[in-house]
Amino acid sequence: MPGNGSNFLVSGSYDQTVRIWDPRASERAVMTFKHTGAVEAVLPMPSGTTILASAENQIAVLDVIAAKPLHLIKNHQKTVTALCLASNGSRVVSGSLDGHMKVFETTGWNVVAGSKYPSPILSLAIITSGPAREDRHVAVGLSSGLLSIKTRLSGAQKVRERERQKEMTALLAGTIDEHDRKLAKKRPRGWEKRFRGRDSTVQDADIIIDDSNRSHNKKKNQPEWQLDLHRGRYREALDHALQSDIHNNPTTTTKNTRSSSSSTNNTLTLLTALHHRSSLSTALSHRDELTLQPILDWTHKHITHPTFTPLCVDVAMHILHLYARHLGRSESLESQVRRLHRRVRVEVERAQQACLVLGMLSLCVPEVGGEGGGAA
């Protein structure tokens, strides 16, 4: 426990007690607090007169001088597993199996901040840095096996992070060119000369690489489907990606899916990006039989490949949702959908047969093991 010359130790236990020990009198605890549940964590406050103890979903504020509880914090839904200090002792941070991390002020014990994690919290710590010992990192251990570390940004870092977020938003919205023009207007005049001057005065360099044309060449060498994707033209991007795959491998059959995997990376990458942007419907809508045929052909070709199956199923379900009412009106579209249905049905029957064979083998294994021992 903190305090000038303090020799006391505090412990919490699953026997539902918090005990204070004096090493000079080790026969028994000098003070014991009884709780209604198993104690998961204890935290002595910097004053040396107060202890926090978590039991079940409650945090008890215990007064050592008066030998009684002062307050009971009930802001978590499940067991509180971790407690730690923050802001030089003026804040207390708790973590719980409900996945919530909460920050309390130490005057009225009110919640002033918090965050939600995807898994139950088992442990947490506030990491400080600098002469002022400012809170810099929050490290949280989760029951899923992950360690989450969040960092508080400084003033300059916050500005850079905001700019990065704006650039990412513009990239996803397809307005990156407009964003770059606005950014160029904000730059002071002469900044290019200043930076070029710095580059020209580099000393002690064996090799100087001139990459002044790198960004221009990179943009020039980008395929059309990538440019359309950046500009938010999702239908055109999908058409160009499919054309690129057909051009790279015009003679590939469905039996040669493995050898053609390298030529289908464009469409796979684009469809994955559209899926994450929730833009598959936009890319697949407002089409006719001719523009739907390459998409259905690509789906029919790769839907049985384990790598492509989830994405192909997603594409097929979107197409059925968008064009189900047109199946009776278009003979071409209906025949393409029936062809895809037959391929899926054959694959499902194969999977069922494989399950039957696996079941029969599992029945045979114990018998073989009984006769041949380790041979099974």
GROMACS .gro file of C-alpha atoms in nm:
model
  376
    1MET     CA    1   0.000   0.000   0.000
    2PRO     CA    2   0.129   0.352  -0.075
    3GLY     CA    3   0.223   0.597   0.195
    4ASN     CA    4   0.532   0.727   0.369
    5GLY     CA    5   0.699   0.434   0.538
    6SER     CA    6   0.400   0.208   0.487
    7ASN     CA    7   0.471  -0.162   0.536
    8PHE     CA    8   0.117  -0.282   0.478
    9LEU     CA    9   0.013  -0.525   0.205
   10VAL     CA   10  -0.337  -0.574   0.068
   11SER     CA   11  -0.473  -0.893  -0.086
   12GLY     CA   12  -0.799  -1.010  -0.241
   13SER     CA   13  -0.912  -1.369  -0.265
   14TYR     CA   14  -1.179  -1.602  -0.400
   15ASP     CA   15  -1.271  -1.664  -0.035
   16GLN     CA   16  -1.464  -1.334  -0.070
   17THR     CA   17  -1.230  -1.132   0.155
   18VAL     CA   18  -0.995  -0.836   0.125
   19ARG     CA   19  -0.723  -0.849   0.389
   20ILE     CA   20  -0.458  -0.600   0.501
   21TRP     CA   21  -0.133  -0.749   0.627
   22ASP     CA   22   0.151  -0.615   0.841
   23PRO     CA   23   0.473  -0.815   0.777
   24ARG     CA   24   0.587  -0.730   1.130
   25ALA     CA   25   0.287  -0.923   1.265
   26SER     CA   26   0.246  -1.208   1.021
   27GLU     CA   27   0.028  -1.434   1.236
   28ARG     CA   28  -0.299  -1.286   1.111
   29ALA     CA   29  -0.437  -1.002   0.899
   30VAL     CA   30  -0.470  -0.667   1.077
   31MET     CA   31  -0.798  -0.591   0.896
   32THR     CA   32  -1.046  -0.796   0.693
   33PHE     CA   33  -1.332  -0.684   0.467
   34LYS     CA   34  -1.593  -0.947   0.379
   35HIS     CA   35  -1.762  -0.939   0.038
   36THR     CA   36  -2.061  -1.122  -0.108
   37GLY     CA   37  -1.861  -1.262  -0.401
   38ALA     CA   38  -1.513  -1.372  -0.503
   39VAL     CA   39  -1.268  -1.081  -0.514
   40GLU     CA   40  -1.109  -1.047  -0.859
   41ALA     CA   41  -0.888  -0.739  -0.816
   42VAL     CA   42  -0.773  -0.493  -0.548
   43LEU     CA   43  -0.627  -0.145  -0.601
   44PRO     CA   44  -0.487   0.074  -0.321
   45MET     CA   45  -0.540   0.446  -0.386
   46PRO     CA   46  -0.243   0.690  -0.370
   47SER     CA   47  -0.376   0.842  -0.045
   48GLY     CA   48  -0.300   0.518   0.138
   49THR     CA   49  -0.634   0.531   0.320
   50THR     CA   50  -0.866   0.389   0.052
   51ILE     CA   51  -0.878   0.055  -0.129
   52LEU     CA   52  -1.084  -0.046  -0.430
   53ALA     CA   53  -1.194  -0.408  -0.454
   54SER     CA   54  -1.396  -0.569  -0.734
   55ALA     CA   55  -1.630  -0.858  -0.659
   56GLU     CA   56  -1.869  -0.984  -0.925
   57ASN     CA   57  -2.001  -0.681  -1.117
   58GLN     CA   58  -1.940  -0.430  -0.834
   59ILE     CA   59  -1.644  -0.220  -0.718
   60ALA     CA   60  -1.631  -0.143  -0.346
   61VAL     CA   61  -1.457   0.172  -0.216
   62LEU     CA   62  -1.316   0.073   0.126
   63ASP     CA   63  -1.201   0.321   0.392
   64VAL     CA   64  -0.908   0.178   0.585
   65ILE     CA   65  -0.919   0.444   0.860
   66ALA     CA   66  -1.290   0.410   0.933
   67ALA     CA   67  -1.283   0.034   0.858
   68LYS     CA   68  -1.599   0.047   0.649
   69PRO     CA   69  -1.710   0.069   0.286
   70LEU     CA   70  -1.766   0.422   0.158
   71HIS     CA   71  -1.925   0.359  -0.181
   72LEU     CA   72  -2.036   0.077  -0.412
   73ILE     CA   73  -1.989   0.127  -0.788
   74LYS     CA   74  -2.240  -0.062  -1.001
   75ASN     CA   75  -2.169   0.037  -1.362
   76HIS     CA   76  -2.078  -0.302  -1.511
   77GLN     CA   77  -2.307  -0.584  -1.617
   78LYS     CA   78  -2.061  -0.869  -1.560
   79THR     CA   79  -1.764  -0.950  -1.337
   80VAL     CA   80  -1.504  -0.674  -1.303
   81THR     CA   81  -1.168  -0.842  -1.365
   82ALA     CA   82  -0.914  -0.555  -1.366
   83LEU     CA   83  -0.850  -0.220  -1.197
   84CYS     CA   84  -0.576   0.037  -1.249
   85LEU     CA   85  -0.496   0.405  -1.187
   86ALA     CA   86  -0.478   0.677  -1.452
   87SER     CA   87  -0.413   1.052  -1.479
   88ASN     CA   88  -0.164   1.051  -1.189
   89GLY     CA   89  -0.413   0.884  -0.956
   90SER     CA   90  -0.709   1.114  -1.027
   91ARG     CA   91  -0.885   0.851  -1.239
   92VAL     CA   92  -0.959   0.480  -1.199
   93VAL     CA   93  -0.998   0.248  -1.498
   94SER     CA   94  -1.191  -0.080  -1.478
   95GLY     CA   95  -1.229  -0.373  -1.716
   96SER     CA   96  -1.506  -0.631  -1.713
   97LEU     CA   97  -1.620  -0.954  -1.873
   98ASP     CA   98  -1.895  -0.752  -2.042
   99GLY     CA   99  -1.620  -0.612  -2.271
  100HIS     CA  100  -1.648  -0.258  -2.135
  101MET     CA  101  -1.359  -0.048  -2.011
  102LYS     CA  102  -1.477   0.245  -1.797
  103VAL     CA  103  -1.300   0.547  -1.648
  104PHE     CA  104  -1.416   0.691  -1.313
  105GLU     CA  105  -1.333   1.019  -1.143
  106THR     CA  106  -1.233   0.967  -0.779
  107THR     CA  107  -1.450   1.238  -0.619
  108GLY     CA  108  -1.802   1.113  -0.680
  109TRP     CA  109  -1.700   0.793  -0.860
  110ASN     CA  110  -1.890   0.887  -1.175
  111VAL     CA  111  -1.812   0.747  -1.521
  112VAL     CA  112  -1.629   1.005  -1.735
  113ALA     CA  113  -1.523   0.787  -2.031
  114GLY     CA  114  -1.532   0.435  -2.163
  115SER     CA  115  -1.496   0.206  -2.461
  116LYS     CA  116  -1.629  -0.131  -2.580
  117TYR     CA  117  -1.408  -0.424  -2.679
  118PRO     CA  118  -1.515  -0.725  -2.888
  119SER     CA  119  -1.427  -0.980  -2.618
  120PRO     CA  120  -1.434  -1.002  -2.236
  121ILE     CA  121  -1.152  -0.808  -2.070
  122LEU     CA  122  -0.915  -1.006  -1.847
  123SER     CA  123  -0.649  -0.744  -1.770
  124LEU     CA  124  -0.557  -0.383  -1.844
  125ALA     CA  125  -0.285  -0.129  -1.774
  126ILE     CA  126  -0.226   0.242  -1.834
  127ILE     CA  127   0.127   0.315  -1.960
  128THR     CA  128   0.264   0.663  -1.894
  129SER     CA  129   0.552   0.852  -2.057
  130GLY     CA  130   0.736   1.182  -2.038
  131PRO     CA  131   0.843   1.392  -1.737
  132ALA     CA  132   0.480   1.468  -1.651
  133ARG     CA  133   0.394   1.096  -1.657
  134GLU     CA  134   0.104   1.156  -1.893
  135ASP     CA  135  -0.118   0.866  -1.993
  136ARG     CA  136   0.013   0.747  -2.328
  137HIS     CA  137  -0.106   0.391  -2.394
  138VAL     CA  138  -0.393   0.168  -2.284
  139ALA     CA  139  -0.307  -0.203  -2.297
  140VAL     CA  140  -0.601  -0.444  -2.266
  141GLY     CA  141  -0.580  -0.824  -2.261
  142LEU     CA  142  -0.888  -0.999  -2.403
  143SER     CA  143  -1.020  -1.350  -2.351
  144SER     CA  144  -0.990  -1.411  -2.726
  145GLY     CA  145  -0.610  -1.409  -2.690
  146LEU     CA  146  -0.563  -1.061  -2.835
  147LEU     CA  147  -0.370  -0.774  -2.677
  148SER     CA  148  -0.520  -0.436  -2.769
  149ILE     CA  149  -0.295  -0.128  -2.739
  150LYS     CA  150  -0.444   0.216  -2.796
  151THR     CA  151  -0.224   0.526  -2.808
  152ARG     CA  152  -0.319   0.883  -2.723
  153LEU     CA  153  -0.190   1.109  -2.999
  154SER     CA  154  -0.011   1.438  -2.940
  155GLY     CA  155  -0.117   1.766  -3.107
  156ALA     CA  156   0.090   1.720  -3.422
  157GLN     CA  157  -0.002   1.353  -3.444
  158LYS     CA  158  -0.372   1.437  -3.416
  159VAL     CA  159  -0.340   1.676  -3.712
  160ARG     CA  160  -0.167   1.411  -3.922
  161GLU     CA  161  -0.427   1.151  -3.825
  162ARG     CA  162  -0.711   1.384  -3.924
  163GLU     CA  163  -0.547   1.446  -4.261
  164ARG     CA  164  -0.501   1.074  -4.311
  165GLN     CA  165  -0.867   1.009  -4.229
  166LYS     CA  166  -0.977   1.279  -4.475
  167GLU     CA  167  -0.760   1.127  -4.746
  168MET     CA  168  -0.899   0.779  -4.679
  169THR     CA  169  -1.257   0.911  -4.688
  170ALA     CA  170  -1.189   1.085  -5.019
  171LEU     CA  171  -1.033   0.768  -5.159
  172LEU     CA  172  -1.334   0.557  -5.067
  173ALA     CA  173  -1.574   0.820  -5.203
  174GLY     CA  174  -1.384   0.848  -5.531
  175THR     CA  175  -1.297   1.218  -5.481
  176ILE     CA  176  -0.925   1.176  -5.422
  177ASP     CA  177  -0.831   1.407  -5.711
  178GLU     CA  178  -1.040   1.691  -5.567
  179HIS     CA  179  -0.887   1.627  -5.225
  180ASP     CA  180  -0.536   1.653  -5.370
  181ARG     CA  181  -0.620   1.982  -5.541
  182LYS     CA  182  -0.751   2.132  -5.217
  183LEU     CA  183  -0.442   2.012  -5.034
  184ALA     CA  184  -0.215   2.167  -5.297
  185LYS     CA  185  -0.385   2.507  -5.256
  186LYS     CA  186  -0.315   2.503  -4.880
  187ARG     CA  187   0.060   2.452  -4.926
  188PRO     CA  188   0.265   2.773  -4.900
  189ARG     CA  189   0.448   2.894  -5.207
  190GLY     CA  190   0.808   2.795  -5.235
  191TRP     CA  191   0.768   2.470  -5.044
  192GLU     CA  192   0.886   2.270  -5.346
  193LYS     CA  193   1.207   2.473  -5.371
  194ARG     CA  194   1.277   2.432  -5.001
  195PHE     CA  195   1.240   2.056  -5.012
  196ARG     CA  196   1.438   2.025  -5.333
  197GLY     CA  197   1.713   2.230  -5.175
  198ARG     CA  198   1.728   1.989  -4.885
  199ASP     CA  199   1.752   1.691  -5.118
  200SER     CA  200   2.031   1.853  -5.321
  201THR     CA  201   2.246   1.908  -5.012
  202VAL     CA  202   2.248   1.546  -4.899
  203GLN     CA  203   2.602   1.444  -4.804
  204ASP     CA  204   2.770   1.108  -4.737
  205ALA     CA  205   2.534   0.924  -4.971
  206ASP     CA  206   2.671   0.652  -5.198
  207ILE     CA  207   2.355   0.631  -5.411
  208ILE     CA  208   2.082   0.893  -5.458
  209ILE     CA  209   1.759   0.757  -5.604
  210ASP     CA  210   1.554   1.004  -5.805
  211ASP     CA  211   1.187   0.911  -5.773
  212SER     CA  212   1.037   1.234  -5.901
  213ASN     CA  213   0.839   1.047  -6.169
  214ARG     CA  214   0.733   0.760  -5.946
  215SER     CA  215   0.384   0.884  -5.864
  216HIS     CA  216   0.322   0.980  -6.228
  217ASN     CA  217   0.430   0.641  -6.358
  218LYS     CA  218   0.234   0.460  -6.088
  219LYS     CA  219  -0.085   0.639  -6.183
  220LYS     CA  220  -0.016   0.588  -6.552
  221ASN     CA  221   0.041   0.213  -6.510
  222GLN     CA  222  -0.274   0.154  -6.307
  223PRO     CA  223  -0.529  -0.066  -6.484
  224GLU     CA  224  -0.861   0.086  -6.582
  225TRP     CA  225  -1.061  -0.106  -6.322
  226GLN     CA  226  -0.848   0.041  -6.039
  227LEU     CA  227  -0.899   0.395  -6.167
  228ASP     CA  228  -1.274   0.334  -6.191
  229LEU     CA  229  -1.277   0.193  -5.839
  230HIS     CA  230  -1.103   0.501  -5.697
  231ARG     CA  231  -1.352   0.726  -5.877
  232GLY     CA  232  -1.653   0.535  -5.747
  233ARG     CA  233  -1.752   0.399  -6.090
  234TYR     CA  234  -1.820   0.046  -5.967
  235ARG     CA  235  -2.011  -0.089  -6.267
  236GLU     CA  236  -1.738   0.021  -6.509
  237ALA     CA  237  -1.468  -0.117  -6.277
  238LEU     CA  238  -1.631  -0.461  -6.275
  239ASP     CA  239  -1.666  -0.464  -6.654
  240HIS     CA  240  -1.302  -0.369  -6.706
  241ALA     CA  241  -1.180  -0.628  -6.454
  242LEU     CA  242  -1.376  -0.905  -6.626
  243GLN     CA  243  -1.247  -0.795  -6.967
  244SER     CA  244  -0.892  -0.801  -6.834
  245ASP     CA  245  -0.934  -1.157  -6.705
  246ILE     CA  246  -1.085  -1.274  -7.035
  247HIS     CA  247  -0.803  -1.108  -7.229
  248ASN     CA  248  -0.534  -1.265  -7.008
  249ASN     CA  249  -0.679  -1.614  -7.030
  250PRO     CA  250  -0.930  -1.652  -7.316
  251THR     CA  251  -0.911  -2.034  -7.349
  252THR     CA  252  -0.930  -2.145  -6.986
  253THR     CA  253  -1.193  -2.408  -6.911
  254THR     CA  254  -1.363  -2.486  -6.582
  255LYS     CA  255  -1.137  -2.789  -6.534
  256ASN     CA  256  -0.829  -2.570  -6.530
  257THR     CA  257  -0.930  -2.338  -6.247
  258ARG     CA  258  -0.605  -2.380  -6.060
  259SER     CA  259  -0.386  -2.274  -6.351
  260SER     CA  260  -0.610  -1.977  -6.423
  261SER     CA  261  -0.608  -1.844  -6.066
  262SER     CA  262  -0.339  -1.591  -6.148
  263SER     CA  263  -0.552  -1.439  -6.424
  264THR     CA  264  -0.860  -1.404  -6.200
  265ASN     CA  265  -0.690  -1.196  -5.931
  266ASN     CA  266  -0.823  -0.872  -6.081
  267THR     CA  267  -1.189  -0.971  -6.052
  268LEU     CA  268  -1.138  -1.138  -5.714
  269THR     CA  269  -0.964  -0.829  -5.573
  270LEU     CA  270  -1.229  -0.596  -5.711
  271LEU     CA  271  -1.524  -0.802  -5.587
  272THR     CA  272  -1.366  -0.825  -5.242
  273ALA     CA  273  -1.323  -0.447  -5.233
  274LEU     CA  274  -1.684  -0.396  -5.347
  275HIS     CA  275  -1.804  -0.640  -5.080
  276HIS     CA  276  -1.622  -0.449  -4.804
  277ARG     CA  277  -1.764  -0.121  -4.936
  278SER     CA  278  -2.117  -0.269  -4.949
  279SER     CA  279  -2.124  -0.171  -5.318
  280LEU     CA  280  -2.190  -0.506  -5.485
  281SER     CA  281  -2.551  -0.411  -5.553
  282THR     CA  282  -2.438  -0.088  -5.719
  283ALA     CA  283  -2.194  -0.273  -5.944
  284LEU     CA  284  -2.447  -0.543  -6.042
  285SER     CA  285  -2.762  -0.334  -6.088
  286HIS     CA  286  -2.906  -0.181  -6.408
  287ARG     CA  287  -2.769  -0.449  -6.642
  288ASP     CA  288  -2.909  -0.652  -6.929
  289GLU     CA  289  -2.847  -1.008  -7.046
  290LEU     CA  290  -2.528  -0.920  -7.232
  291THR     CA  291  -2.360  -0.735  -6.946
  292LEU     CA  292  -2.468  -0.996  -6.690
  293GLN     CA  293  -2.331  -1.288  -6.890
  294PRO     CA  294  -1.957  -1.230  -6.810
  295ILE     CA  295  -2.039  -1.202  -6.439
  296LEU     CA  296  -2.246  -1.520  -6.439
  297ASP     CA  297  -1.977  -1.701  -6.642
  298TRP     CA  298  -1.709  -1.598  -6.392
  299THR     CA  299  -1.929  -1.706  -6.099
  300HIS     CA  300  -2.014  -2.038  -6.266
  301LYS     CA  301  -1.646  -2.103  -6.332
  302HIS     CA  302  -1.514  -2.039  -5.979
  303ILE     CA  303  -1.802  -2.110  -5.742
  304THR     CA  304  -1.669  -2.461  -5.664
  305HIS     CA  305  -1.320  -2.337  -5.577
  306PRO     CA  306  -1.284  -2.308  -5.195
  307THR     CA  307  -1.108  -1.972  -5.220
  308PHE     CA  308  -1.379  -1.819  -5.437
  309THR     CA  309  -1.691  -1.993  -5.301
  310PRO     CA  310  -1.801  -1.737  -5.034
  311LEU     CA  311  -1.760  -1.443  -5.271
  312CYS     CA  312  -1.924  -1.621  -5.564
  313VAL     CA  313  -2.223  -1.715  -5.346
  314ASP     CA  314  -2.254  -1.352  -5.238
  315VAL     CA  315  -2.247  -1.235  -5.601
  316ALA     CA  316  -2.503  -1.497  -5.706
  317MET     CA  317  -2.740  -1.402  -5.424
  318HIS     CA  318  -2.715  -1.035  -5.521
  319ILE     CA  319  -2.795  -1.120  -5.884
  320LEU     CA  320  -3.098  -1.330  -5.783
  321HIS     CA  321  -3.222  -1.052  -5.556
  322LEU     CA  322  -3.187  -0.789  -5.828
  323TYR     CA  323  -3.311  -0.985  -6.130
  324ALA     CA  324  -3.546  -1.255  -5.997
  325ARG     CA  325  -3.849  -1.078  -6.145
  326HIS     CA  326  -3.688  -1.079  -6.491
  327LEU     CA  327  -3.620  -1.455  -6.511
  328GLY     CA  328  -3.955  -1.533  -6.675
  329ARG     CA  329  -3.912  -1.255  -6.930
  330SER     CA  330  -3.558  -1.331  -7.048
  331GLU     CA  331  -3.483  -1.678  -7.182
  332SER     CA  332  -3.109  -1.606  -7.195
  333LEU     CA  333  -3.090  -1.491  -6.832
  334GLU     CA  334  -3.300  -1.785  -6.715
  335SER     CA  335  -3.075  -2.037  -6.893
  336GLN     CA  336  -2.763  -1.884  -6.736
  337VAL     CA  337  -2.916  -1.900  -6.388
  338ARG     CA  338  -3.027  -2.261  -6.446
  339ARG     CA  339  -2.674  -2.352  -6.555
  340LEU     CA  340  -2.534  -2.201  -6.234
  341HIS     CA  341  -2.799  -2.385  -6.032
  342ARG     CA  342  -2.702  -2.720  -6.188
  343ARG     CA  343  -2.335  -2.665  -6.107
  344VAL     CA  344  -2.412  -2.579  -5.746
  345ARG     CA  345  -2.645  -2.881  -5.715
  346VAL     CA  346  -2.375  -3.117  -5.844
  347GLU     CA  347  -2.124  -2.973  -5.598
  348VAL     CA  348  -2.371  -3.010  -5.311
  349GLU     CA  349  -2.434  -3.375  -5.405
  350ARG     CA  350  -2.059  -3.440  -5.407
  351ALA     CA  351  -2.027  -3.283  -5.064
  352GLN     CA  352  -2.310  -3.501  -4.932
  353GLN     CA  353  -2.145  -3.814  -5.074
  354ALA     CA  354  -1.817  -3.713  -4.913
  355CYS     CA  355  -1.995  -3.676  -4.578
  356LEU     CA  356  -2.147  -4.024  -4.617
  357VAL     CA  357  -1.806  -4.174  -4.693
  358LEU     CA  358  -1.655  -3.994  -4.396
  359GLY     CA  359  -1.931  -4.130  -4.173
  360MET     CA  360  -1.870  -4.487  -4.291
  361LEU     CA  361  -1.496  -4.452  -4.238
  362SER     CA  362  -1.550  -4.320  -3.886
  363LEU     CA  363  -1.750  -4.636  -3.808
  364CYS     CA  364  -1.475  -4.858  -3.946
  365VAL     CA  365  -1.186  -4.694  -3.760
  366PRO     CA  366  -1.268  -4.832  -3.410
  367GLU     CA  367  -1.292  -5.188  -3.548
  368VAL     CA  368  -0.958  -5.156  -3.729
  369GLY     CA  369  -0.805  -5.007  -3.417
  370GLY     CA  370  -0.928  -5.298  -3.205
  371GLU     CA  371  -0.772  -5.558  -3.437
  372GLY     CA  372  -0.454  -5.388  -3.540
  373GLY     CA  373  -0.385  -5.158  -3.249
  374GLY     CA  374  -0.167  -4.872  -3.359
  375ALA     CA  375  -0.230  -4.945  -3.726
  376ALA     CA  376  -0.555  -4.754  -3.706
   0.00000   0.00000   0.00000
